[in-house]
Amino acid sequence: QVQLVESGGGSVQAGGSLRLSCAASTDRFTVFEDHMLAWFRQAPGREREGIAVISRQERANYGDSVAGRFTISRDNEKNVLYLEMTNLKPEDTAVYYCAANPNGYNCLLPNCYRYWGQGTQVTVSS
């Protein structure tokens, strides 16, 4: 079992930066570093969108809407996933979720993930 808690959301002006964190708690049978990890976001009235994924080997991949602006990383010692967001735009406004799955590679689809955080709001004003 994995429990995920996001933090770091907030309000920022366009062009600004934010860093999201996702702290993971695992039971004694679960190893955080064995999991594929990802960030998703969901704006009102829109489907949940996969924006960044990082593999067990720390290979990262990004959705087209954030490539070049966002960076995903993980700290397996601290059981934390990060999302560094720069050059934020109003269209980045959404609830951001972290997700984890014990299997898989390079997947940006919600049904690839078993565990989800509760989400953190990011609002970008123009």
mmCIF file of N, CA and C in Angstrom:
data_model
loop_
_atom_site.group_PDB
_atom_site.id
_atom_site.type_symbol
_atom_site.label_atom_id
_atom_site.label_comp_id
_atom_site.label_asym_id
_atom_site.label_seq_id
_atom_site.Cartn_x
_atom_site.Cartn_y
_atom_site.Cartn_z
ATOM 1 N N GLN A 1 0.833 -1.200 0.000
ATOM 2 C CA GLN A 1 0.000 0.000 0.000
ATOM 3 C C GLN A 1 0.870 1.254 0.000
ATOM 4 N N VAL A 2 0.399 2.255 -0.713
ATOM 5 C CA VAL A 2 1.093 3.549 -0.778
ATOM 6 C C VAL A 2 0.069 4.641 -0.516
ATOM 7 N N GLN A 3 0.401 5.540 0.377
ATOM 8 C CA GLN A 3 -0.414 6.734 0.587
ATOM 9 C C GLN A 3 0.384 7.945 0.123
ATOM 10 N N LEU A 4 -0.282 8.831 -0.628
ATOM 11 C CA LEU A 4 0.379 9.964 -1.245
ATOM 12 C C LEU A 4 -0.262 11.261 -0.773
ATOM 13 N N VAL A 5 0.574 12.233 -0.439
ATOM 14 C CA VAL A 5 0.079 13.538 0.004
ATOM 15 C C VAL A 5 0.837 14.630 -0.727
ATOM 16 N N GLU A 6 0.100 15.420 -1.518
ATOM 17 C CA GLU A 6 0.707 16.516 -2.259
ATOM 18 C C GLU A 6 0.770 17.777 -1.407
ATOM 19 N N SER A 7 1.718 18.633 -1.733
ATOM 20 C CA SER A 7 1.823 19.947 -1.112
ATOM 21 C C SER A 7 2.532 20.887 -2.074
ATOM 22 N N GLY A 8 2.468 22.175 -1.776
ATOM 23 C CA GLY A 8 3.192 23.160 -2.572
ATOM 24 C C GLY A 8 2.357 23.946 -3.552
ATOM 25 N N GLY A 9 1.077 23.620 -3.660
ATOM 26 C CA GLY A 9 0.222 24.377 -4.555
ATOM 27 C C GLY A 9 -0.011 25.782 -4.031
ATOM 28 N N GLY A 10 -0.592 26.613 -4.875
ATOM 29 C CA GLY A 10 -0.885 27.977 -4.478
ATOM 30 C C GLY A 10 -1.227 28.829 -5.669
ATOM 31 N N SER A 11 -1.195 30.136 -5.450
ATOM 32 C CA SER A 11 -1.513 31.099 -6.500
ATOM 33 C C SER A 11 -0.248 31.830 -6.923
ATOM 34 N N VAL A 12 -0.100 32.008 -8.229
ATOM 35 C CA VAL A 12 1.104 32.647 -8.761
ATOM 36 C C VAL A 12 0.714 33.414 -10.017
ATOM 37 N N GLN A 13 1.470 34.433 -10.346
ATOM 38 C CA GLN A 13 1.226 35.167 -11.575
ATOM 39 C C GLN A 13 1.884 34.455 -12.754
ATOM 40 N N ALA A 14 1.364 34.720 -13.925
ATOM 41 C CA ALA A 14 1.930 34.131 -15.137
ATOM 42 C C ALA A 14 3.422 34.458 -15.234
ATOM 43 N N GLY A 15 4.184 33.447 -15.623
ATOM 44 C CA GLY A 15 5.633 33.586 -15.692
ATOM 45 C C GLY A 15 6.344 33.147 -14.429
ATOM 46 N N GLY A 16 5.593 32.917 -13.378
ATOM 47 C CA GLY A 16 6.172 32.520 -12.111
ATOM 48 C C GLY A 16 6.461 31.031 -12.037
ATOM 49 N N SER A 17 6.910 30.602 -10.859
ATOM 50 C CA SER A 17 7.312 29.210 -10.638
ATOM 51 C C SER A 17 6.711 28.676 -9.352
ATOM 52 N N LEU A 18 6.516 27.369 -9.325
ATOM 53 C CA LEU A 18 6.096 26.662 -8.119
ATOM 54 C C LEU A 18 6.766 25.303 -8.102
ATOM 55 N N ARG A 19 6.945 24.775 -6.899
ATOM 56 C CA ARG A 19 7.465 23.416 -6.752
ATOM 57 C C ARG A 19 6.475 22.602 -5.945
ATOM 58 N N LEU A 20 5.952 21.563 -6.552
ATOM 59 C CA LEU A 20 5.047 20.647 -5.866
ATOM 60 C C LEU A 20 5.833 19.473 -5.299
ATOM 61 N N SER A 21 5.377 18.991 -4.159
ATOM 62 C CA SER A 21 5.950 17.802 -3.552
ATOM 63 C C SER A 21 4.859 16.776 -3.323
ATOM 64 N N CYS A 22 5.244 15.539 -3.321
ATOM 65 C CA CYS A 22 4.317 14.435 -3.052
ATOM 66 C C CYS A 22 5.038 13.465 -2.130
ATOM 67 N N ALA A 23 4.610 13.440 -0.879
ATOM 68 C CA ALA A 23 5.233 12.569 0.106
ATOM 69 C C ALA A 23 4.507 11.231 0.146
ATOM 70 N N ALA A 24 5.274 10.162 0.096
ATOM 71 C CA ALA A 24 4.693 8.828 0.069
ATOM 72 C C ALA A 24 4.933 8.098 1.377
ATOM 73 N N SER A 25 3.900 7.437 1.836
ATOM 74 C CA SER A 25 4.011 6.541 2.980
ATOM 75 C C SER A 25 3.710 5.135 2.497
ATOM 76 N N THR A 26 4.563 4.183 2.882
ATOM 77 C CA THR A 26 4.360 2.814 2.436
ATOM 78 C C THR A 26 4.300 1.865 3.625
ATOM 79 N N ASP A 27 3.658 0.734 3.404
ATOM 80 C CA ASP A 27 3.692 -0.295 4.437
ATOM 81 C C ASP A 27 5.011 -1.059 4.314
ATOM 82 N N ARG A 28 5.241 -1.973 5.231
ATOM 83 C CA ARG A 28 6.553 -2.631 5.285
ATOM 84 C C ARG A 28 6.796 -3.593 4.126
ATOM 85 N N PHE A 29 5.755 -3.868 3.342
ATOM 86 C CA PHE A 29 5.900 -4.770 2.202
ATOM 87 C C PHE A 29 6.159 -4.024 0.898
ATOM 88 N N THR A 30 6.123 -2.699 0.939
ATOM 89 C CA THR A 30 6.148 -1.893 -0.271
ATOM 90 C C THR A 30 7.420 -1.065 -0.339
ATOM 91 N N VAL A 31 8.020 -1.038 -1.500
ATOM 92 C CA VAL A 31 9.245 -0.270 -1.710
ATOM 93 C C VAL A 31 8.948 0.874 -2.666
ATOM 94 N N PHE A 32 9.103 2.089 -2.177
ATOM 95 C CA PHE A 32 8.778 3.276 -2.970
ATOM 96 C C PHE A 32 9.545 3.308 -4.284
ATOM 97 N N GLU A 33 10.826 2.983 -4.260
ATOM 98 C CA GLU A 33 11.635 3.128 -5.456
ATOM 99 C C GLU A 33 11.264 2.134 -6.547
ATOM 100 N N ASP A 34 10.459 1.148 -6.249
ATOM 101 C CA ASP A 34 10.010 0.191 -7.249
ATOM 102 C C ASP A 34 8.839 0.711 -8.080
ATOM 103 N N HIS A 35 8.324 1.886 -7.731
ATOM 104 C CA HIS A 35 7.103 2.380 -8.358
ATOM 105 C C HIS A 35 7.366 3.365 -9.486
ATOM 106 N N MET A 36 6.554 3.261 -10.510
ATOM 107 C CA MET A 36 6.446 4.317 -11.515
ATOM 108 C C MET A 36 5.631 5.446 -10.892
ATOM 109 N N LEU A 37 6.065 6.680 -11.086
ATOM 110 C CA LEU A 37 5.433 7.831 -10.459
ATOM 111 C C LEU A 37 5.066 8.863 -11.518
ATOM 112 N N ALA A 38 4.005 9.588 -11.266
ATOM 113 C CA ALA A 38 3.570 10.572 -12.256
ATOM 114 C C ALA A 38 2.819 11.723 -11.609
ATOM 115 N N TRP A 39 2.730 12.793 -12.380
ATOM 116 C CA TRP A 39 1.890 13.922 -12.029
ATOM 117 C C TRP A 39 0.790 14.053 -13.075
ATOM 118 N N PHE A 40 -0.402 14.292 -12.580
ATOM 119 C CA PHE A 40 -1.559 14.568 -13.420
ATOM 120 C C PHE A 40 -2.151 15.912 -12.989
ATOM 121 N N ARG A 41 -3.004 16.446 -13.835
ATOM 122 C CA ARG A 41 -3.743 17.634 -13.441
ATOM 123 C C ARG A 41 -5.137 17.580 -14.043
ATOM 124 N N GLN A 42 -6.053 18.277 -13.393
ATOM 125 C CA GLN A 42 -7.426 18.311 -13.875
ATOM 126 C C GLN A 42 -8.001 19.701 -13.651
ATOM 127 N N ALA A 43 -8.361 20.337 -14.746
ATOM 128 C CA ALA A 43 -9.014 21.638 -14.700
ATOM 129 C C ALA A 43 -10.528 21.430 -14.700
ATOM 130 N N PRO A 44 -11.278 22.403 -14.203
ATOM 131 C CA PRO A 44 -12.746 22.255 -14.161
ATOM 132 C C PRO A 44 -13.321 21.957 -15.534
ATOM 133 N N GLY A 45 -14.157 20.933 -15.600
ATOM 134 C CA GLY A 45 -14.808 20.579 -16.843
ATOM 135 C C GLY A 45 -13.949 19.826 -17.832
ATOM 136 N N ARG A 46 -12.740 19.472 -17.425
ATOM 137 C CA ARG A 46 -11.834 18.780 -18.333
ATOM 138 C C ARG A 46 -11.429 17.429 -17.754
ATOM 139 N N GLU A 47 -10.940 16.553 -18.619
ATOM 140 C CA GLU A 47 -10.492 15.243 -18.171
ATOM 141 C C GLU A 47 -9.130 15.365 -17.474
ATOM 142 N N ARG A 48 -8.836 14.369 -16.640
ATOM 143 C CA ARG A 48 -7.550 14.342 -15.979
ATOM 144 C C ARG A 48 -6.452 14.110 -17.020
ATOM 145 N N GLU A 49 -5.421 14.934 -16.963
ATOM 146 C CA GLU A 49 -4.351 14.939 -17.962
ATOM 147 C C GLU A 49 -3.036 14.512 -17.326
ATOM 148 N N GLY A 50 -2.376 13.533 -17.920
ATOM 149 C CA GLY A 50 -1.053 13.154 -17.474
ATOM 150 C C GLY A 50 -0.026 14.109 -18.018
ATOM 151 N N ILE A 51 0.819 14.681 -17.145
ATOM 152 C CA ILE A 51 1.765 15.689 -17.598
ATOM 153 C C ILE A 51 3.221 15.276 -17.437
ATOM 154 N N ALA A 52 3.527 14.400 -16.508
ATOM 155 C CA ALA A 52 4.924 13.998 -16.314
ATOM 156 C C ALA A 52 4.974 12.644 -15.637
ATOM 157 N N VAL A 53 5.903 11.824 -16.067
ATOM 158 C CA VAL A 53 6.086 10.491 -15.495
ATOM 159 C C VAL A 53 7.582 10.247 -15.313
ATOM 160 N N ILE A 54 7.913 9.525 -14.242
ATOM 161 C CA ILE A 54 9.309 9.156 -14.003
ATOM 162 C C ILE A 54 9.361 7.678 -13.630
ATOM 163 N N SER A 55 10.263 6.976 -14.250
ATOM 164 C CA SER A 55 10.351 5.531 -14.067
ATOM 165 C C SER A 55 11.203 5.185 -12.852
ATOM 166 N N ARG A 56 11.253 3.897 -12.572
ATOM 167 C CA ARG A 56 12.116 3.403 -11.496
ATOM 168 C C ARG A 56 13.574 3.770 -11.769
ATOM 169 N N GLN A 57 13.950 3.798 -13.030
ATOM 170 C CA GLN A 57 15.321 4.129 -13.426
ATOM 171 C C GLN A 57 15.528 5.641 -13.553
ATOM 172 N N GLU A 58 14.497 6.404 -13.148
ATOM 173 C CA GLU A 58 14.549 7.871 -13.152
ATOM 174 C C GLU A 58 14.589 8.463 -14.549
ATOM 175 N N ARG A 59 14.016 7.755 -15.496
ATOM 176 C CA ARG A 59 13.803 8.333 -16.827
ATOM 177 C C ARG A 59 12.481 9.077 -16.821
ATOM 178 N N ALA A 60 12.501 10.291 -17.363
ATOM 179 C CA ALA A 60 11.327 11.150 -17.321
ATOM 180 C C ALA A 60 10.741 11.359 -18.712
ATOM 181 N N ASN A 61 9.437 11.558 -18.730
ATOM 182 C CA ASN A 61 8.762 11.889 -19.974
ATOM 183 C C ASN A 61 7.656 12.888 -19.644
ATOM 184 N N TYR A 62 7.320 13.740 -20.615
ATOM 185 C CA TYR A 62 6.409 14.839 -20.354
ATOM 186 C C TYR A 62 5.334 14.944 -21.422
ATOM 187 N N GLY A 63 4.183 15.459 -21.006
ATOM 188 C CA GLY A 63 3.164 15.795 -21.977
ATOM 189 C C GLY A 63 3.569 17.037 -22.753
ATOM 190 N N ASP A 64 3.027 17.175 -23.936
ATOM 191 C CA ASP A 64 3.407 18.284 -24.802
ATOM 192 C C ASP A 64 3.123 19.642 -24.180
ATOM 193 N N SER A 65 2.086 19.712 -23.358
ATOM 194 C CA SER A 65 1.672 21.004 -22.803
ATOM 195 C C SER A 65 2.654 21.557 -21.767
ATOM 196 N N VAL A 66 3.526 20.703 -21.227
ATOM 197 C CA VAL A 66 4.439 21.159 -20.166
ATOM 198 C C VAL A 66 5.902 20.912 -20.498
ATOM 199 N N ALA A 67 6.184 20.198 -21.568
ATOM 200 C CA ALA A 67 7.576 19.880 -21.922
ATOM 201 C C ALA A 67 8.390 21.158 -22.068
ATOM 202 N N GLY A 68 9.560 21.154 -21.440
ATOM 203 C CA GLY A 68 10.440 22.316 -21.485
ATOM 204 C C GLY A 68 10.197 23.320 -20.374
ATOM 205 N N ARG A 69 9.076 23.176 -19.662
ATOM 206 C CA ARG A 69 8.764 24.116 -18.567
ATOM 207 C C ARG A 69 8.726 23.413 -17.211
ATOM 208 N N PHE A 70 8.310 22.155 -17.188
ATOM 209 C CA PHE A 70 8.171 21.399 -15.943
ATOM 210 C C PHE A 70 9.248 20.330 -15.867
ATOM 211 N N THR A 71 9.664 20.013 -14.618
ATOM 212 C CA THR A 71 10.648 18.960 -14.406
ATOM 213 C C THR A 71 10.182 18.055 -13.272
ATOM 214 N N ILE A 72 10.110 16.770 -13.555
ATOM 215 C CA ILE A 72 9.746 15.789 -12.543
ATOM 216 C C ILE A 72 11.018 15.149 -11.996
ATOM 217 N N SER A 73 11.015 14.893 -10.690
ATOM 218 C CA SER A 73 12.159 14.217 -10.072
ATOM 219 C C SER A 73 11.664 13.444 -8.862
ATOM 220 N N ARG A 74 12.504 12.548 -8.391
ATOM 221 C CA ARG A 74 12.145 11.736 -7.237
ATOM 222 C C ARG A 74 13.338 11.596 -6.307
ATOM 223 N N ASP A 75 13.053 11.477 -5.027
ATOM 224 C CA ASP A 75 14.070 11.215 -4.015
ATOM 225 C C ASP A 75 13.666 9.931 -3.308
ATOM 226 N N ASN A 76 14.300 8.841 -3.690
ATOM 227 C CA ASN A 76 13.923 7.537 -3.137
ATOM 228 C C ASN A 76 14.369 7.370 -1.688
ATOM 229 N N GLU A 77 15.316 8.173 -1.257
ATOM 230 C CA GLU A 77 15.731 8.119 0.150
ATOM 231 C C GLU A 77 14.664 8.709 1.053
ATOM 232 N N LYS A 78 14.010 9.773 0.554
ATOM 233 C CA LYS A 78 13.008 10.468 1.355
ATOM 234 C C LYS A 78 11.584 10.067 1.000
ATOM 235 N N ASN A 79 11.435 9.218 -0.021
ATOM 236 C CA ASN A 79 10.100 8.824 -0.502
ATOM 237 C C ASN A 79 9.283 10.040 -0.940
ATOM 238 N N VAL A 80 9.867 10.868 -1.754
ATOM 239 C CA VAL A 80 9.203 12.081 -2.207
ATOM 240 C C VAL A 80 9.317 12.226 -3.719
ATOM 241 N N LEU A 81 8.235 12.656 -4.323
ATOM 242 C CA LEU A 81 8.183 12.994 -5.746
ATOM 243 C C LEU A 81 8.030 14.506 -5.856
ATOM 244 N N TYR A 82 8.701 15.090 -6.841
ATOM 245 C CA TYR A 82 8.647 16.542 -7.018
ATOM 246 C C TYR A 82 8.188 16.905 -8.428
ATOM 247 N N LEU A 83 7.638 18.111 -8.531
ATOM 248 C CA LEU A 83 7.361 18.700 -9.843
ATOM 249 C C LEU A 83 7.755 20.171 -9.772
ATOM 250 N N GLU A 84 8.811 20.495 -10.483
ATOM 251 C CA GLU A 84 9.263 21.882 -10.581
ATOM 252 C C GLU A 84 8.580 22.503 -11.793
ATOM 253 N N MET A 85 7.839 23.591 -11.558
ATOM 254 C CA MET A 85 7.063 24.208 -12.631
ATOM 255 C C MET A 85 7.571 25.633 -12.842
ATOM 256 N N THR A 86 7.979 25.940 -14.040
ATOM 257 C CA THR A 86 8.466 27.274 -14.373
ATOM 258 C C THR A 86 7.664 27.850 -15.527
ATOM 259 N N ASN A 87 7.804 29.175 -15.721
ATOM 260 C CA ASN A 87 7.092 29.868 -16.789
ATOM 261 C C ASN A 87 5.618 29.472 -16.810
ATOM 262 N N LEU A 88 4.994 29.549 -15.675
ATOM 263 C CA LEU A 88 3.608 29.120 -15.557
ATOM 264 C C LEU A 88 2.680 30.020 -16.357
ATOM 265 N N LYS A 89 1.635 29.405 -16.895
ATOM 266 C CA LYS A 89 0.658 30.091 -17.724
ATOM 267 C C LYS A 89 -0.728 29.938 -17.112
ATOM 268 N N PRO A 90 -1.660 30.834 -17.405
ATOM 269 C CA PRO A 90 -3.021 30.683 -16.866
ATOM 270 C C PRO A 90 -3.640 29.327 -17.194
ATOM 271 N N GLU A 91 -3.314 28.767 -18.332
ATOM 272 C CA GLU A 91 -3.876 27.458 -18.701
ATOM 273 C C GLU A 91 -3.290 26.306 -17.887
ATOM 274 N N ASP A 92 -2.294 26.584 -17.046
ATOM 275 C CA ASP A 92 -1.791 25.563 -16.125
ATOM 276 C C ASP A 92 -2.649 25.469 -14.866
ATOM 277 N N THR A 93 -3.614 26.356 -14.706
ATOM 278 C CA THR A 93 -4.493 26.328 -13.544
ATOM 279 C C THR A 93 -5.275 25.021 -13.505
ATOM 280 N N ALA A 94 -5.161 24.316 -12.379
ATOM 281 C CA ALA A 94 -5.795 23.003 -12.238
ATOM 282 C C ALA A 94 -5.516 22.466 -10.839
ATOM 283 N N VAL A 95 -6.175 21.372 -10.513
ATOM 284 C CA VAL A 95 -5.787 20.571 -9.355
ATOM 285 C C VAL A 95 -4.745 19.564 -9.830
ATOM 286 N N TYR A 96 -3.629 19.514 -9.124
ATOM 287 C CA TYR A 96 -2.518 18.641 -9.496
ATOM 288 C C TYR A 96 -2.479 17.438 -8.558
ATOM 289 N N TYR A 97 -2.354 16.258 -9.165
ATOM 290 C CA TYR A 97 -2.349 14.997 -8.429
ATOM 291 C C TYR A 97 -1.055 14.241 -8.694
ATOM 292 N N CYS A 98 -0.522 13.596 -7.672
ATOM 293 C CA CYS A 98 0.543 12.628 -7.904
ATOM 294 C C CYS A 98 -0.054 11.223 -7.882
ATOM 295 N N ALA A 99 0.614 10.318 -8.549
ATOM 296 C CA ALA A 99 0.124 8.955 -8.684
ATOM 297 C C ALA A 99 1.303 7.992 -8.696
ATOM 298 N N ALA A 100 1.030 6.768 -8.263
ATOM 299 C CA ALA A 100 2.081 5.746 -8.205
ATOM 300 C C ALA A 100 1.518 4.392 -8.601
ATOM 301 N N ASN A 101 2.382 3.597 -9.212
ATOM 302 C CA ASN A 101 1.986 2.239 -9.556
ATOM 303 C C ASN A 101 3.207 1.333 -9.478
ATOM 304 N N PRO A 102 3.027 0.115 -8.951
ATOM 305 C CA PRO A 102 4.185 -0.779 -8.795
ATOM 306 C C PRO A 102 4.700 -1.372 -10.100
ATOM 307 N N ASN A 103 3.940 -1.234 -11.167
ATOM 308 C CA ASN A 103 4.365 -1.758 -12.465
ATOM 309 C C ASN A 103 4.199 -0.687 -13.530
ATOM 310 N N GLY A 104 4.784 -0.962 -14.688
ATOM 311 C CA GLY A 104 4.575 -0.061 -15.805
ATOM 312 C C GLY A 104 5.764 0.835 -16.053
ATOM 313 N N TYR A 105 5.692 1.501 -17.203
ATOM 314 C CA TYR A 105 6.801 2.352 -17.629
ATOM 315 C C TYR A 105 6.259 3.412 -18.560
ATOM 316 N N ASN A 106 6.574 4.668 -18.259
ATOM 317 C CA ASN A 106 6.325 5.756 -19.201
ATOM 318 C C ASN A 106 4.845 5.906 -19.568
ATOM 319 N N CYS A 107 3.987 5.742 -18.605
ATOM 320 C CA CYS A 107 2.555 5.829 -18.889
ATOM 321 C C CYS A 107 1.990 7.138 -18.356
ATOM 322 N N LEU A 108 1.262 7.852 -19.195
ATOM 323 C CA LEU A 108 0.609 9.098 -18.810
ATOM 324 C C LEU A 108 -0.911 8.964 -18.851
ATOM 325 N N LEU A 109 -1.404 7.753 -18.700
ATOM 326 C CA LEU A 109 -2.841 7.533 -18.654
ATOM 327 C C LEU A 109 -3.272 7.222 -17.228
ATOM 328 N N PRO A 110 -4.397 7.781 -16.771
ATOM 329 C CA PRO A 110 -4.815 7.555 -15.381
ATOM 330 C C PRO A 110 -5.002 6.093 -15.017
ATOM 331 N N ASN A 111 -5.432 5.275 -15.967
ATOM 332 C CA ASN A 111 -5.711 3.888 -15.599
ATOM 333 C C ASN A 111 -4.452 3.054 -15.428
ATOM 334 N N CYS A 112 -3.281 3.656 -15.610
ATOM 335 C CA CYS A 112 -2.022 2.961 -15.321
ATOM 336 C C CYS A 112 -1.650 3.007 -13.843
ATOM 337 N N TYR A 113 -2.403 3.766 -13.041
ATOM 338 C CA TYR A 113 -1.980 4.059 -11.675
ATOM 339 C C TYR A 113 -2.984 3.566 -10.649
ATOM 340 N N ARG A 114 -2.443 2.911 -9.628
ATOM 341 C CA ARG A 114 -3.261 2.359 -8.562
ATOM 342 C C ARG A 114 -3.451 3.346 -7.415
ATOM 343 N N TYR A 115 -2.422 4.139 -7.122
ATOM 344 C CA TYR A 115 -2.460 4.993 -5.929
ATOM 345 C C TYR A 115 -2.475 6.464 -6.346
ATOM 346 N N TRP A 116 -3.281 7.228 -5.621
ATOM 347 C CA TRP A 116 -3.457 8.652 -5.938
ATOM 348 C C TRP A 116 -3.433 9.494 -4.671
ATOM 349 N N GLY A 117 -2.892 10.701 -4.823
ATOM 350 C CA GLY A 117 -3.014 11.673 -3.751
ATOM 351 C C GLY A 117 -4.348 12.398 -3.829
ATOM 352 N N GLN A 118 -4.564 13.308 -2.899
ATOM 353 C CA GLN A 118 -5.839 14.021 -2.824
ATOM 354 C C GLN A 118 -5.866 15.265 -3.698
ATOM 355 N N GLY A 119 -4.714 15.703 -4.166
ATOM 356 C CA GLY A 119 -4.634 16.851 -5.060
ATOM 357 C C GLY A 119 -4.277 18.135 -4.345
ATOM 358 N N THR A 120 -3.651 19.041 -5.101
ATOM 359 C CA THR A 120 -3.323 20.365 -4.596
ATOM 360 C C THR A 120 -3.626 21.381 -5.700
ATOM 361 N N GLN A 121 -4.231 22.503 -5.320
ATOM 362 C CA GLN A 121 -4.683 23.481 -6.302
ATOM 363 C C GLN A 121 -3.530 24.391 -6.726
ATOM 364 N N VAL A 122 -3.410 24.589 -8.024
ATOM 365 C CA VAL A 122 -2.484 25.567 -8.588
ATOM 366 C C VAL A 122 -3.305 26.563 -9.411
ATOM 367 N N THR A 123 -3.163 27.829 -9.095
ATOM 368 C CA THR A 123 -3.882 28.875 -9.811
ATOM 369 C C THR A 123 -2.886 29.885 -10.367
ATOM 370 N N VAL A 124 -2.953 30.112 -11.673
ATOM 371 C CA VAL A 124 -2.041 31.038 -12.337
ATOM 372 C C VAL A 124 -2.861 32.187 -12.906
ATOM 373 N N SER A 125 -2.561 33.385 -12.473
ATOM 374 C CA SER A 125 -3.299 34.553 -12.943
ATOM 375 C C SER A 125 -2.500 35.295 -14.006
ATOM 376 N N SER A 126 -3.247 35.933 -14.900
ATOM 377 C CA SER A 126 -2.580 36.653 -15.998
ATOM 378 C C SER A 126 -2.236 38.076 -15.610
#
